mmCIF file of C-alpha atoms in Angstrom:
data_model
loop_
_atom_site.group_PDB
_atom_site.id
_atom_site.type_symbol
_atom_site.label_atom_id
_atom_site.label_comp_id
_atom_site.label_asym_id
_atom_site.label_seq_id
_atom_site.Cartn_x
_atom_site.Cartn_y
_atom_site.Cartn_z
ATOM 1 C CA UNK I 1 -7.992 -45.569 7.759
ATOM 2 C CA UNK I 2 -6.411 -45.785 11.493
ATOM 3 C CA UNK I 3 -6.064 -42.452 12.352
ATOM 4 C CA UNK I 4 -8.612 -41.796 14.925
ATOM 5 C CA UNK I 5 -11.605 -39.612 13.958
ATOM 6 C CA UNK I 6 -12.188 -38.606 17.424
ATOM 7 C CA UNK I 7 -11.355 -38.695 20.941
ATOM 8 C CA UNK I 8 -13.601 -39.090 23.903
ATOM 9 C CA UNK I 9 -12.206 -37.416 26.831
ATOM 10 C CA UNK I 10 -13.188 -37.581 30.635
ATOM 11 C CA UNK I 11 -14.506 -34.576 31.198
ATOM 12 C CA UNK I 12 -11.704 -33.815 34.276
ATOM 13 C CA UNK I 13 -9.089 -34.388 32.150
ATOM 14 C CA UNK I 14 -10.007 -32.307 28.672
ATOM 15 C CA UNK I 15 -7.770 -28.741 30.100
ATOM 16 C CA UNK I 16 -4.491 -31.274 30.847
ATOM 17 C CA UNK I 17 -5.083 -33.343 27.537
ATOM 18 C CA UNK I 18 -6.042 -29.884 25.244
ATOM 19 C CA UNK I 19 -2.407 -28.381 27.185
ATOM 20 C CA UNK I 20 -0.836 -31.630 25.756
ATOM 21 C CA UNK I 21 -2.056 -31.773 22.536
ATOM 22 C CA UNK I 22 -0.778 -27.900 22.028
ATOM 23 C CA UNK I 23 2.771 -28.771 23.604
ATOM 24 C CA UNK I 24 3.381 -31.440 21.200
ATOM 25 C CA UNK I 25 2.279 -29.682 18.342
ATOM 26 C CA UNK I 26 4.511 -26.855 19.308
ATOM 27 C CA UNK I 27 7.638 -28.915 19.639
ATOM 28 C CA UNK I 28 6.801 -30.462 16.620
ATOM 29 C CA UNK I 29 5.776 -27.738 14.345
ATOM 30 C CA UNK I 30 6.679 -24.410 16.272
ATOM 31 C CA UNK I 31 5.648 -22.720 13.161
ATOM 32 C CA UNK I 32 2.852 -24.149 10.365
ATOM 33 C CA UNK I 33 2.543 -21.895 7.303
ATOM 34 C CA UNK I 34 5.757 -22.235 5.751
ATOM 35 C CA UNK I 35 6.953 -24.879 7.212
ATOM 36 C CA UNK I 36 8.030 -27.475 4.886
ATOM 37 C CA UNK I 37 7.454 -30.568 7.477
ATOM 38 C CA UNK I 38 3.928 -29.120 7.955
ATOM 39 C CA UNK I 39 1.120 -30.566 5.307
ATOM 40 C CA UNK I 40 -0.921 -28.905 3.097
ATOM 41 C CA UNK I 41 -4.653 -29.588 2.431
ATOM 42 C CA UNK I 42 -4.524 -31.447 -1.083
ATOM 43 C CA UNK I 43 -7.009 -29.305 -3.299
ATOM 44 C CA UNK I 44 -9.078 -25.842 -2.451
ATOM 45 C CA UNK I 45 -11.907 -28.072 -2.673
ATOM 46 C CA UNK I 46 -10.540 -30.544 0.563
ATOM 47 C CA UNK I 47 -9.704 -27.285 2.400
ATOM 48 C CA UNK I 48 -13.084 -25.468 1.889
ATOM 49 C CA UNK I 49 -14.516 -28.828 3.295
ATOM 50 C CA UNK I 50 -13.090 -28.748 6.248
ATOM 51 C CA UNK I 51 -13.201 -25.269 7.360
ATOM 52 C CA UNK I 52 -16.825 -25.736 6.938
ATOM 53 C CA UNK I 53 -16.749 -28.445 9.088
ATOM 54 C CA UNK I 54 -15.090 -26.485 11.371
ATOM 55 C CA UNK I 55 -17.307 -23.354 11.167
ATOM 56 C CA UNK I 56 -20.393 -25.463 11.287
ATOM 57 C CA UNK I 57 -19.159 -27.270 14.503
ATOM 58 C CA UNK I 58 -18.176 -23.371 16.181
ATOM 59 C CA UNK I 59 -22.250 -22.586 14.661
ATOM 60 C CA UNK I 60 -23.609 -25.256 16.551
ATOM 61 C CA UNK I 61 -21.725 -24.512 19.964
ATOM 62 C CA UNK I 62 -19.242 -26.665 19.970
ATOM 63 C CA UNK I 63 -15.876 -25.188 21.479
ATOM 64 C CA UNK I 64 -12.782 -25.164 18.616
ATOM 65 C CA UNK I 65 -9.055 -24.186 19.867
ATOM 66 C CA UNK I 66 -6.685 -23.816 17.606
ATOM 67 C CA UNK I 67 -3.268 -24.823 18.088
ATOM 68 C CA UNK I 68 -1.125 -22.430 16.119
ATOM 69 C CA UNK I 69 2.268 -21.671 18.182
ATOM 70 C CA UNK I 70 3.646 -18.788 16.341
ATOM 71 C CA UNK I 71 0.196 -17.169 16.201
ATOM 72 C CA UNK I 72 0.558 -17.210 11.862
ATOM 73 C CA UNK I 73 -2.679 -16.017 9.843
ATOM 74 C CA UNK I 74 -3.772 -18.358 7.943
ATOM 75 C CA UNK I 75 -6.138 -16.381 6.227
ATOM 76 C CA UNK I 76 -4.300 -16.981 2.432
ATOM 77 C CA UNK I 77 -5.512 -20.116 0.814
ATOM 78 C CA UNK I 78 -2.343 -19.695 -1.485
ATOM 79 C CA UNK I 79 -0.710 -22.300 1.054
ATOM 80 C CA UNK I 80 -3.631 -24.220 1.458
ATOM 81 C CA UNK I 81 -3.032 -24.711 4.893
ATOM 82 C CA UNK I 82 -4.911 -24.847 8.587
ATOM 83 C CA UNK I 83 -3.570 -25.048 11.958
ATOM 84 C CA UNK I 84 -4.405 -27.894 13.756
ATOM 85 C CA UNK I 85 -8.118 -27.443 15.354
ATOM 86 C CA UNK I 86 -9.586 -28.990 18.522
ATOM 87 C CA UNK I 87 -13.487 -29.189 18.255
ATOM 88 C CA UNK I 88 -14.713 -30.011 21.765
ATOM 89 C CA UNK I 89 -17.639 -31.234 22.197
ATOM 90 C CA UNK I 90 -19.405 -31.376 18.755
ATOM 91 C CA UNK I 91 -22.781 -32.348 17.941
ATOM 92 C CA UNK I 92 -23.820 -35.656 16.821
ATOM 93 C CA UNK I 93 -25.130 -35.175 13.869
ATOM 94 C CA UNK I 94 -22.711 -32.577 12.656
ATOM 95 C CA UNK I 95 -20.599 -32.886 9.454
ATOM 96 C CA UNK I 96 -17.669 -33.552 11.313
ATOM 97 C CA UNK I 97 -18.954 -36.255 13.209
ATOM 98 C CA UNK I 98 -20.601 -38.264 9.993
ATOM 99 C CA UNK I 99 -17.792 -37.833 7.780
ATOM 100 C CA UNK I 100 -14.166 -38.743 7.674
ATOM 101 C CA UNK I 101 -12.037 -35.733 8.260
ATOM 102 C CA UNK I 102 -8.134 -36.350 6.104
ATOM 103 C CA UNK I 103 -7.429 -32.919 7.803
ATOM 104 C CA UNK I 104 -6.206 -31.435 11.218
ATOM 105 C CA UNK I 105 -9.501 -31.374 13.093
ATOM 106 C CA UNK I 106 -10.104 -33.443 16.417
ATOM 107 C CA UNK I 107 -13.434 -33.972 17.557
ATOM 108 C CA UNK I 108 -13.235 -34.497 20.960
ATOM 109 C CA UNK I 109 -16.384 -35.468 23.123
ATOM 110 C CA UNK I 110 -15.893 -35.442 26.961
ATOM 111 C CA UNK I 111 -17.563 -38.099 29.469
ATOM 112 C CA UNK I 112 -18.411 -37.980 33.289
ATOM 113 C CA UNK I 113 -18.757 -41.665 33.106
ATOM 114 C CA UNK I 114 -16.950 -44.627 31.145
ATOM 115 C CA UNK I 115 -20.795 -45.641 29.852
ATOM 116 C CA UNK I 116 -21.281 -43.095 28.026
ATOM 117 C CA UNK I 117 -18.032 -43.235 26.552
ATOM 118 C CA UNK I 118 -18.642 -47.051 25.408
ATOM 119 C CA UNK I 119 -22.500 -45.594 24.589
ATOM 120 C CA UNK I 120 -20.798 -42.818 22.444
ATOM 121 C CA UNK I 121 -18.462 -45.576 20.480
ATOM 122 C CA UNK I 122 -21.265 -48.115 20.602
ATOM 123 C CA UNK I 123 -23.201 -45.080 18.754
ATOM 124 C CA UNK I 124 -20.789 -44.211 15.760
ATOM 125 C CA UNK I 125 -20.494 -48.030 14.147
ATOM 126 C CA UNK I 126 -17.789 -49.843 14.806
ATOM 127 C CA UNK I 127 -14.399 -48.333 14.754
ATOM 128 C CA UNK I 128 -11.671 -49.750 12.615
ATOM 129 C CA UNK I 129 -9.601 -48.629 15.231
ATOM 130 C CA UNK I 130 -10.240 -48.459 19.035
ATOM 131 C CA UNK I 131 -7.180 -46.430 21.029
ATOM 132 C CA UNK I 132 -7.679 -46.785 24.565
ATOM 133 C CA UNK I 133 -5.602 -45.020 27.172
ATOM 134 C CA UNK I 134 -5.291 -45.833 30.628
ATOM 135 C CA UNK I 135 -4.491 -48.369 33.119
ATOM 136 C CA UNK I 136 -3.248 -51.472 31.094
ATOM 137 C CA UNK I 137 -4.804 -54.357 32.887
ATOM 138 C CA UNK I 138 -7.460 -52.317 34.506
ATOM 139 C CA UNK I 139 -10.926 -53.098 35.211
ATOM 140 C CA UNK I 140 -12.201 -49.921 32.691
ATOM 141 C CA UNK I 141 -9.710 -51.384 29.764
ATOM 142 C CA UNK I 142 -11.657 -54.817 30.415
ATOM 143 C CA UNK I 143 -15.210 -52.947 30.711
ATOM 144 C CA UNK I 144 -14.365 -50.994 27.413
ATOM 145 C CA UNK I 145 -13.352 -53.942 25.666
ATOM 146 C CA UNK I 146 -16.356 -56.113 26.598
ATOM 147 C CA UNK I 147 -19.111 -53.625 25.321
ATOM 148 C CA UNK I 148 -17.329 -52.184 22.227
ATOM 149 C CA UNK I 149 -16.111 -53.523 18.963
ATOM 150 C CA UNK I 150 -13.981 -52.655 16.796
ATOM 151 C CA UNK I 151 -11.346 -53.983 14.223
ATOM 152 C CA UNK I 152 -8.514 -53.427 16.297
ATOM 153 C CA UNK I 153 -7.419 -52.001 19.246
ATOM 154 C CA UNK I 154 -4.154 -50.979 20.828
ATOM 155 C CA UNK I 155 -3.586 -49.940 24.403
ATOM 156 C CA UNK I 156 -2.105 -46.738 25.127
ATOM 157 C CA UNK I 157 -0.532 -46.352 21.952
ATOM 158 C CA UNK I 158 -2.317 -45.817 18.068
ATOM 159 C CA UNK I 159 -2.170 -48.274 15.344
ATOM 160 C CA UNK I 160 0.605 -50.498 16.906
ATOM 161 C CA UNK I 161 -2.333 -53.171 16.451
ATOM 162 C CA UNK I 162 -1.988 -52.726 12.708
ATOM 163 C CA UNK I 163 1.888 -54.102 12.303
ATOM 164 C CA UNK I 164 0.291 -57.242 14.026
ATOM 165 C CA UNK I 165 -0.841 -60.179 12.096
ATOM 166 C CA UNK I 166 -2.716 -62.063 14.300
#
């Protein structure tokens, strides 16, 4: 229920934060399919669900990368597995964007200015979760907190707010 659904990106920054997104999956997981420490997709039913998210995001025009470090095909559901996927800039009203995901796809919507980032949040219902990263302290952290809400929020970390009780 805290892992984030999405990301929202400034647009600058999306190559550098898509370059550390596939780093850290390839430290983590230099190879997927048979990996053991790698997850599979619970049922064939949870799996064709989100590959159709995924193809109806890529339908629609949004951008997906897939970070897959050994290059594996991934093409036999006998594993039930995906590499993780990067969907960059997806429509609003797509599938992937209304629903919760439980899989390895990231939304992520890029901004030119921190309004409509907070317009974007303001526009999906409140978050359980809000991560924000970025100057701790700042003026934007302050600006982002004042116009969104959301059940909790942690600053330049994710769901650190949730061990808190108060």
């Amino acid at each position: 229920c805290i892992a984030p659904d999405y990301a929202v990106v400034p647009a600058q920054r999306l190559d550098a934060f898509v370059a550390k997104l596939a780093e850290t999956v390839a430290r983590f997981y230099p190879t997927l399919a048979a990996n053991p420490d790698y997850t599979a997709i619970i049922n064939e039913r949870h799996l064709a669900r989100l590959q159709g998210y995924r193809e109806a995001a890529a339908a629609s025009g949004a951008e997906i990368i897939e970070l897959n470090p050994a290059s594996e095909d991934f093409s036999h559901a006998a594993h039930r597995k995906m590499p993780p996927c990067l969907v960059i800039n997806p429509a609003d009203g797509e599938p992937i964007m209304r629903n919760e995901i439980f899989g390895p796809l990231l939304p992520i919507r890029t901004y030119r200015d921190i309004n409509e980032a907070v317009d974007f949040i303001n526009g999906q219902g409140h978050p359980l979760a809000l991560y924000y990263f970025g100057r701790s302290g700042g003026a934007e952290l302050e600006h982002v907190l004042a116009r969104t809400r959301s059940g909790g929020v942690s600053v330049n970390d994710i769901a650190a707010h949730s061990g808190c009780e108060d």
